[in-house]
PDB file of C-alpha atoms in Angstrom:
ATOM      1  CA  UNK A   1     183.210  20.547  84.626  1.00 46.00           C
ATOM      2  CA  UNK A   2     179.724  19.415  85.358  1.00 57.00           C
ATOM      3  CA  UNK A   3     179.321  21.184  88.694  1.00 89.00           C
ATOM      4  CA  UNK A   4     175.740  22.151  87.866  1.00 95.00           C
ATOM      5  CA  UNK A   5     173.037  22.447  90.500  1.00 96.00           C
ATOM      6  CA  UNK A   6     169.994  20.191  90.292  1.00 95.00           C
ATOM      7  CA  UNK A   7     167.919  23.122  88.967  1.00 97.00           C
ATOM      8  CA  UNK A   8     170.534  23.917  86.319  1.00 97.00           C
ATOM      9  CA  UNK A   9     170.457  20.271  85.220  1.00 95.00           C
ATOM     10  CA  UNK A  10     166.660  20.516  84.907  1.00 96.00           C
ATOM     11  CA  UNK A  11     167.072  23.609  82.725  1.00 97.00           C
ATOM     12  CA  UNK A  12     169.682  21.820  80.585  1.00 97.00           C
ATOM     13  CA  UNK A  13     167.307  18.885  80.100  1.00 96.00           C
ATOM     14  CA  UNK A  14     164.500  21.198  78.993  1.00 97.00           C
ATOM     15  CA  UNK A  15     166.805  23.103  76.629  1.00 97.00           C
ATOM     16  CA  UNK A  16     167.810  19.751  75.130  1.00 96.00           C
ATOM     17  CA  UNK A  17     164.097  19.046  74.555  1.00 96.00           C
ATOM     18  CA  UNK A  18     163.891  22.237  72.492  1.00 96.00           C
ATOM     19  CA  UNK A  19     161.941  24.273  75.028  1.00 97.00           C
ATOM     20  CA  UNK A  20     162.012  28.076  74.910  1.00 98.00           C
ATOM     21  CA  UNK A  21     162.910  30.162  77.960  1.00 98.00           C
ATOM     22  CA  UNK A  22     159.217  30.960  78.412  1.00 98.00           C
ATOM     23  CA  UNK A  23     158.263  27.280  78.297  1.00 98.00           C
ATOM     24  CA  UNK A  24     161.024  26.417  80.763  1.00 98.00           C
ATOM     25  CA  UNK A  25     159.839  29.192  83.095  1.00 98.00           C
ATOM     26  CA  UNK A  26     156.266  27.861  82.955  1.00 98.00           C
ATOM     27  CA  UNK A  27     157.272  24.255  83.522  1.00 97.00           C
ATOM     28  CA  UNK A  28     159.557  25.022  86.477  1.00 97.00           C
ATOM     29  CA  UNK A  29     157.352  27.819  87.882  1.00 98.00           C
ATOM     30  CA  UNK A  30     160.089  30.429  87.563  1.00 97.00           C
ATOM     31  CA  UNK A  31     160.288  33.868  86.003  1.00 98.00           C
ATOM     32  CA  UNK A  32     161.759  34.104  82.523  1.00 98.00           C
ATOM     33  CA  UNK A  33     164.541  36.265  83.989  1.00 98.00           C
ATOM     34  CA  UNK A  34     165.448  33.501  86.466  1.00 98.00           C
ATOM     35  CA  UNK A  35     165.640  31.005  83.603  1.00 98.00           C
ATOM     36  CA  UNK A  36     167.920  33.402  81.708  1.00 98.00           C
ATOM     37  CA  UNK A  37     170.152  33.642  84.786  1.00 98.00           C
ATOM     38  CA  UNK A  38     170.300  29.840  85.084  1.00 98.00           C
ATOM     39  CA  UNK A  39     171.284  29.619  81.409  1.00 98.00           C
ATOM     40  CA  UNK A  40     173.986  32.256  81.896  1.00 98.00           C
ATOM     41  CA  UNK A  41     175.320  30.261  84.870  1.00 97.00           C
ATOM     42  CA  UNK A  42     175.263  27.034  82.849  1.00 98.00           C
ATOM     43  CA  UNK A  43     177.147  28.637  79.954  1.00 97.00           C
ATOM     44  CA  UNK A  44     179.718  30.069  82.351  1.00 96.00           C
ATOM     45  CA  UNK A  45     180.226  26.899  84.410  1.00 96.00           C
ATOM     46  CA  UNK A  46     180.569  24.685  81.342  1.00 96.00           C
ATOM     47  CA  UNK A  47     182.572  27.260  79.359  1.00 96.00           C
ATOM     48  CA  UNK A  48     180.062  27.196  76.486  1.00 97.00           C
ATOM     49  CA  UNK A  49     178.748  29.974  74.268  1.00 97.00           C
ATOM     50  CA  UNK A  50     175.400  28.796  72.875  1.00 97.00           C
ATOM     51  CA  UNK A  51     172.230  26.802  73.488  1.00 96.00           C
ATOM     52  CA  UNK A  52     173.370  24.388  70.771  1.00 97.00           C
ATOM     53  CA  UNK A  53     176.474  23.626  72.817  1.00 97.00           C
ATOM     54  CA  UNK A  54     174.275  23.077  75.883  1.00 97.00           C
ATOM     55  CA  UNK A  55     172.247  20.539  73.870  1.00 96.00           C
ATOM     56  CA  UNK A  56     175.438  18.752  72.801  1.00 97.00           C
ATOM     57  CA  UNK A  57     176.684  18.711  76.413  1.00 95.00           C
ATOM     58  CA  UNK A  58     173.304  17.337  77.563  1.00 95.00           C
ATOM     59  CA  UNK A  59     173.519  14.550  74.986  1.00 95.00           C
ATOM     60  CA  UNK A  60     177.062  13.697  76.043  1.00 94.00           C
ATOM     61  CA  UNK A  61     175.971  13.547  79.699  1.00 91.00           C
ATOM     62  CA  UNK A  62     172.720  11.631  79.111  1.00 90.00           C
ATOM     63  CA  UNK A  63     170.426  14.510  80.136  1.00 86.00           C
ATOM     64  CA  UNK A  64     168.172  14.415  77.085  1.00 82.00           C
ATOM     65  CA  UNK A  65     165.420  12.186  78.462  1.00 66.00           C
ATOM     66  CA  UNK A  66     162.108  13.546  79.719  1.00 51.00           C
ATOM     67  CA  UNK A  67     162.992  12.723  83.309  1.00 45.00           C
ATOM     68  CA  UNK A  68     165.184  15.194  85.143  1.00 41.00           C
TER      69      UNK A  68
END
């Protein structure tokens, strides 16, 4: 586990900060659809089923700070 790309880790960090897909897209200069695809990849790679689980994973892996 934990074989996320750098971009996926950035998305995880922003999810952990409570950002919406639209806010993440704006911040990373991506389309909302691309953000959704990153989230789908994250869920699949980490074998998770929800954003809440992504937040928990981020906390466990120290990805909840504002720096990515």
